[in-house]
Structure formats: structure tokens, C-alpha cells
mmCIF file of C-alpha atoms in Angstrom:
data_model
loop_
_atom_site.group_PDB
_atom_site.id
_atom_site.type_symbol
_atom_site.label_atom_id
_atom_site.label_comp_id
_atom_site.label_asym_id
_atom_site.label_seq_id
_atom_site.Cartn_x
_atom_site.Cartn_y
_atom_site.Cartn_z
ATOM 1 C CA MET O 1 130.766 -14.013 -32.624
ATOM 2 C CA PRO O 2 127.777 -12.644 -30.546
ATOM 3 C CA ARG O 3 129.650 -9.361 -30.121
ATOM 4 C CA ARG O 4 130.135 -9.075 -33.899
ATOM 5 C CA ILE O 5 126.415 -9.701 -34.475
ATOM 6 C CA ALA O 6 125.554 -7.018 -31.926
ATOM 7 C CA LEU O 7 127.947 -4.560 -33.594
ATOM 8 C CA LEU O 8 126.453 -5.339 -37.004
ATOM 9 C CA GLY O 9 122.957 -4.789 -35.573
ATOM 10 C CA LEU O 10 124.002 -1.454 -34.080
ATOM 11 C CA ALA O 11 125.580 -0.432 -37.379
ATOM 12 C CA GLY O 12 122.340 -1.321 -39.188
ATOM 13 C CA LEU O 13 120.408 0.842 -36.764
ATOM 14 C CA LEU O 14 122.727 3.755 -37.243
ATOM 15 C CA LEU O 15 122.662 3.394 -41.050
ATOM 16 C CA GLY O 16 118.874 3.229 -41.133
ATOM 17 C CA SER O 17 118.476 -0.394 -42.264
ATOM 18 C CA ALA O 18 116.057 -1.127 -39.430
ATOM 19 C CA PRO O 19 112.736 0.446 -40.601
ATOM 20 C CA ALA O 20 110.816 -0.755 -37.569
ATOM 21 C CA LEU O 21 112.507 1.825 -35.305
ATOM 22 C CA ALA O 22 111.509 5.503 -35.509
ATOM 23 C CA ASN O 23 114.089 8.186 -36.204
ATOM 24 C CA PRO O 24 114.762 9.889 -32.758
ATOM 25 C CA LEU O 25 115.223 13.213 -34.575
ATOM 26 C CA ASP O 26 111.660 12.944 -35.998
ATOM 27 C CA ARG O 27 109.639 12.656 -32.746
ATOM 28 C CA GLY O 28 110.195 12.498 -29.027
ATOM 29 C CA PRO O 29 112.499 14.376 -26.643
ATOM 30 C CA ILE O 30 115.274 15.028 -29.221
ATOM 31 C CA ALA O 31 112.821 16.466 -31.708
ATOM 32 C CA ASP O 32 111.301 18.598 -28.936
ATOM 33 C CA PHE O 33 114.733 19.938 -28.076
ATOM 34 C CA LEU O 34 115.531 20.721 -31.706
ATOM 35 C CA ASN O 35 112.237 22.647 -32.112
ATOM 36 C CA VAL O 36 113.309 25.056 -29.383
ATOM 37 C CA PHE O 37 115.839 26.574 -31.771
ATOM 38 C CA ARG O 38 113.514 27.152 -34.713
ATOM 39 C CA SER O 39 112.819 30.745 -35.483
ATOM 40 C CA GLN O 40 109.299 32.142 -35.231
ATOM 41 C CA ALA O 41 107.708 34.856 -37.359
ATOM 42 C CA ILE O 42 105.261 35.724 -34.596
ATOM 43 C CA PRO O 43 107.065 35.582 -31.240
ATOM 44 C CA ARG O 44 105.261 34.392 -28.107
ATOM 45 C CA GLU O 45 104.909 37.085 -25.466
ATOM 46 C CA THR O 46 103.202 37.872 -22.186
ATOM 47 C CA VAL O 47 100.697 40.680 -22.620
ATOM 48 C CA ALA O 48 98.094 42.607 -20.581
ATOM 49 C CA TRP O 49 94.743 40.847 -20.351
ATOM 50 C CA THR O 50 91.490 42.632 -19.537
ATOM 51 C CA GLY O 51 89.004 39.802 -20.333
ATOM 52 C CA LYS O 52 86.773 38.216 -17.746
ATOM 53 C CA GLU O 53 88.022 34.622 -18.383
ATOM 54 C CA LYS O 54 89.457 32.727 -15.479
ATOM 55 C CA PRO O 55 93.152 31.845 -15.329
ATOM 56 C CA GLY O 56 93.890 28.698 -17.296
ATOM 57 C CA THR O 57 91.355 29.515 -20.047
ATOM 58 C CA ILE O 58 92.395 29.504 -23.712
ATOM 59 C CA VAL O 59 90.933 32.294 -25.843
ATOM 60 C CA VAL O 60 91.368 32.251 -29.637
ATOM 61 C CA SER O 61 90.732 35.377 -31.655
ATOM 62 C CA THR O 62 90.333 34.270 -35.275
ATOM 63 C CA ARG O 63 90.275 37.873 -36.491
ATOM 64 C CA GLN O 64 93.607 38.669 -34.774
ATOM 65 C CA ARG O 65 94.949 35.179 -35.474
ATOM 66 C CA ARG O 66 96.145 34.929 -31.932
ATOM 67 C CA LEU O 67 95.691 32.497 -29.075
ATOM 68 C CA TYR O 68 95.741 33.739 -25.501
ATOM 69 C CA TYR O 69 96.406 31.567 -22.448
ATOM 70 C CA VAL O 70 95.014 33.520 -19.508
ATOM 71 C CA LEU O 71 97.526 33.648 -16.621
ATOM 72 C CA GLY O 72 95.543 35.807 -14.177
ATOM 73 C CA GLY O 73 96.618 39.033 -12.550
ATOM 74 C CA GLY O 74 95.803 40.931 -15.759
ATOM 75 C CA ALA O 75 98.208 38.925 -17.938
ATOM 76 C CA ALA O 76 98.019 36.298 -20.680
ATOM 77 C CA VAL O 77 100.515 34.538 -22.936
ATOM 78 C CA ARG O 78 99.858 35.504 -26.580
ATOM 79 C CA TYR O 79 100.794 33.105 -29.387
ATOM 80 C CA GLY O 80 100.522 33.573 -33.182
ATOM 81 C CA VAL O 81 98.271 30.937 -34.778
ATOM 82 C CA GLY O 82 96.898 29.803 -38.118
ATOM 83 C CA VAL O 83 93.108 29.573 -38.233
ATOM 84 C CA GLY O 84 90.353 28.170 -40.461
ATOM 85 C CA ARG O 85 90.241 29.528 -44.007
ATOM 86 C CA GLN O 86 87.076 31.081 -45.390
ATOM 87 C CA GLY O 87 84.220 28.635 -45.015
ATOM 88 C CA PHE O 88 86.035 26.664 -42.306
ATOM 89 C CA SER O 89 86.317 29.183 -39.459
ATOM 90 C CA TRP O 90 84.067 28.654 -36.442
ATOM 91 C CA SER O 91 83.427 30.108 -33.009
ATOM 92 C CA GLY O 92 82.174 28.730 -29.734
ATOM 93 C CA THR O 93 83.252 27.164 -26.515
ATOM 94 C CA LYS O 94 84.925 23.761 -26.303
ATOM 95 C CA THR O 95 86.836 21.778 -23.700
ATOM 96 C CA VAL O 96 90.190 20.112 -24.013
ATOM 97 C CA THR O 97 89.249 16.433 -23.752
ATOM 98 C CA MET O 98 92.552 14.812 -24.623
ATOM 99 C CA LYS O 99 96.240 15.677 -25.138
ATOM 100 C CA LYS O 100 98.779 13.822 -27.252
ATOM 101 C CA GLU O 101 102.488 14.148 -27.877
ATOM 102 C CA TRP O 102 103.672 13.626 -31.451
ATOM 103 C CA PRO O 103 100.167 12.413 -32.415
ATOM 104 C CA ASP O 104 99.450 10.159 -35.378
ATOM 105 C CA TRP O 105 97.150 11.702 -38.005
ATOM 106 C CA ARG O 106 94.157 10.204 -39.702
ATOM 107 C CA PRO O 107 92.413 12.802 -41.848
ATOM 108 C CA PRO O 108 88.653 12.934 -41.196
ATOM 109 C CA GLN O 109 86.272 11.683 -43.892
ATOM 110 C CA GLN O 110 85.176 15.237 -44.627
ATOM 111 C CA MET O 111 88.738 16.221 -45.435
ATOM 112 C CA LEU O 112 89.344 13.082 -47.516
ATOM 113 C CA ALA O 113 86.243 13.882 -49.602
ATOM 114 C CA ARG O 114 87.775 17.266 -50.438
ATOM 115 C CA ARG O 115 91.323 15.946 -50.799
ATOM 116 C CA PRO O 116 91.360 12.269 -51.860
ATOM 117 C CA ASP O 117 95.135 12.551 -52.498
ATOM 118 C CA LEU O 118 95.818 12.717 -48.709
ATOM 119 C CA PRO O 119 97.299 9.717 -46.934
ATOM 120 C CA ARG O 120 94.844 7.709 -44.848
ATOM 121 C CA TYR O 121 97.334 7.548 -41.979
ATOM 122 C CA MET O 122 100.539 9.305 -41.010
ATOM 123 C CA ALA O 123 102.669 8.400 -38.039
ATOM 124 C CA GLY O 124 103.589 11.231 -35.651
ATOM 125 C CA GLY O 125 106.772 13.133 -36.425
ATOM 126 C CA GLN O 126 108.225 16.294 -37.883
ATOM 127 C CA ASP O 127 106.452 15.776 -41.258
ATOM 128 C CA ASN O 128 103.058 15.066 -39.640
ATOM 129 C CA PRO O 129 100.481 17.905 -40.061
ATOM 130 C CA LEU O 130 99.596 17.730 -36.331
ATOM 131 C CA GLY O 131 103.159 18.529 -35.325
ATOM 132 C CA ALA O 132 104.667 18.032 -31.889
ATOM 133 C CA ARG O 133 101.459 18.153 -29.769
ATOM 134 C CA ALA O 134 97.662 18.173 -30.117
ATOM 135 C CA LEU O 135 94.900 19.341 -27.785
ATOM 136 C CA TYR O 136 91.641 17.681 -28.825
ATOM 137 C CA LEU O 137 88.560 19.906 -28.493
ATOM 138 C CA GLY O 138 85.489 18.065 -27.215
ATOM 139 C CA SER O 139 83.834 15.651 -29.620
ATOM 140 C CA SER O 140 84.545 17.957 -32.564
ATOM 141 C CA LEU O 141 86.979 17.369 -35.383
ATOM 142 C CA TYR O 142 88.912 20.402 -34.271
ATOM 143 C CA ARG O 143 92.220 20.523 -32.449
ATOM 144 C CA ILE O 144 94.829 22.985 -31.394
ATOM 145 C CA HIS O 145 97.969 21.469 -32.715
ATOM 146 C CA GLY O 146 101.492 22.041 -33.906
ATOM 147 C CA SER O 147 102.410 22.502 -37.526
ATOM 148 C CA ASN O 148 105.204 21.521 -39.889
ATOM 149 C CA GLU O 149 104.372 24.716 -41.743
ATOM 150 C CA PRO O 150 105.424 27.607 -39.443
ATOM 151 C CA GLU O 151 105.079 30.097 -42.283
ATOM 152 C CA THR O 152 101.266 29.696 -42.019
ATOM 153 C CA MET O 153 101.135 31.369 -38.570
ATOM 154 C CA GLY O 154 99.041 34.507 -38.824
ATOM 155 C CA ALA O 155 97.082 33.179 -41.777
ATOM 156 C CA ALA O 156 93.651 31.635 -42.431
ATOM 157 C CA VAL O 157 94.669 28.379 -43.989
ATOM 158 C CA SER O 158 93.370 25.367 -42.039
ATOM 159 C CA SER O 159 90.197 23.257 -42.253
ATOM 160 C CA GLY O 160 89.148 24.671 -38.891
ATOM 161 C CA CYS O 161 91.918 23.555 -36.567
ATOM 162 C CA ILE O 162 94.014 26.098 -34.701
ATOM 163 C CA ARG O 163 97.671 25.721 -35.827
ATOM 164 C CA MET O 164 100.688 26.766 -33.769
ATOM 165 C CA THR O 165 104.408 26.404 -34.306
ATOM 166 C CA ASN O 166 105.736 23.242 -32.735
ATOM 167 C CA LYS O 167 107.732 25.404 -30.310
ATOM 168 C CA ASP O 168 104.618 27.224 -29.130
ATOM 169 C CA VAL O 169 102.342 24.182 -28.980
ATOM 170 C CA VAL O 170 104.821 22.440 -26.704
ATOM 171 C CA ASP O 171 104.783 25.474 -24.403
ATOM 172 C CA LEU O 172 100.984 25.607 -24.379
ATOM 173 C CA TYR O 173 100.649 21.817 -23.964
ATOM 174 C CA ASP O 174 102.756 21.981 -20.746
ATOM 175 C CA ARG O 175 100.452 24.678 -19.354
ATOM 176 C CA VAL O 176 97.073 23.140 -20.277
ATOM 177 C CA ARG O 177 95.218 20.337 -18.506
ATOM 178 C CA VAL O 178 92.446 18.095 -19.746
ATOM 179 C CA GLY O 179 89.219 19.980 -18.902
ATOM 180 C CA THR O 180 90.610 23.393 -19.919
ATOM 181 C CA LYS O 181 87.969 25.747 -21.370
ATOM 182 C CA VAL O 182 88.663 26.984 -24.902
ATOM 183 C CA VAL O 183 86.793 30.023 -26.232
ATOM 184 C CA VAL O 184 87.017 30.661 -29.974
ATOM 185 C CA ARG O 185 85.685 34.019 -31.164
ATOM 186 C CA ASP O 186 85.793 36.260 -34.159
#
């Protein structure tokens, strides 16, 4: 009898009748693996870098809609990004103060005032606007994060955050440490 109960419990899990457990295809290592195979409109590439920033620095060009991770030796990794739409773009220097994998999302009050239809909370996962990873920038409301809308890369569409494809943000996340300098410029 205990074996039958265990088999019924396993069948319930497989059929989705156990809402307390998250779908492993939605977040975590399996979701990370599946994101590797998604196509990208703006491919990541290593490019020549002539800036004066030290290796390990992130530089975002909102005009180019590109993010550069400075490698040193005259090279940087260039990623396509989505940036703040008109009225929401910004520039300045921040520091990565926290990193999260498959972060939960709570829209800030400023965003809820503009969009009261938004959920107050969304668990991390493929449908979450923060995507697979988030790099939190200082005490600001801004983040560099993944996106469940890869078609927005290369566009000015966000409320100020820097969006990347989930595939790219996982790559950047693995390179970046807390304390990394982030320079956002026009």
C-alpha cells in the first residue's frame, strides 16, 4: 500500500496536480539549459575596445543599445540590449550590489502608479519580466536583467532597466561580481 501511495503521489507531480512545486522547465538549471538554444536577433560577440575602463567594468551605450563587458587587452564582449524608452533613459555610474538567479518581481510603486493593471508580485520563471538573472544597481530601482521579450533587444522600451536576452544575461551574470562598476552613457 505505501508503494501505491508513493506512485500516486509521483503521478500527481508529473500531471501537475501539486501546485506547491515549481515547474522545473520554468526556472532553474533545466530552464537555463533550454535558454541556450533560443535564437538571438543581436548576437553576442567579442569586439575591439579602446575605452579607458578597467577589465571587469560594464559599459552601457543607450544610443547604440549595446552593453560592453570589458575584458582587457583591447577587447570587450558586446551584447544587444533594450534600454529605457523616452523619458525613462538615464546615465551615470552605478555598482552591482546584488545578483539573483530567476528573481521574483515586485513592480516598484512608480511603475504601479503608471500601470495599476500589473501584478503586485510574480514568482521567478520564464514568464517573469526579470528573466533568468538580475544584477541590481546600487540603491536605484534599475537592474540589468533578462527578458521574456527577446524581440525588444535593440529597442528603447523599458522603464529604465537594461534588458538582455536570458541567454546573454546568464553569460554576463557568470562574468560579473558584486562590486562591479557599471557606466551608463548616451
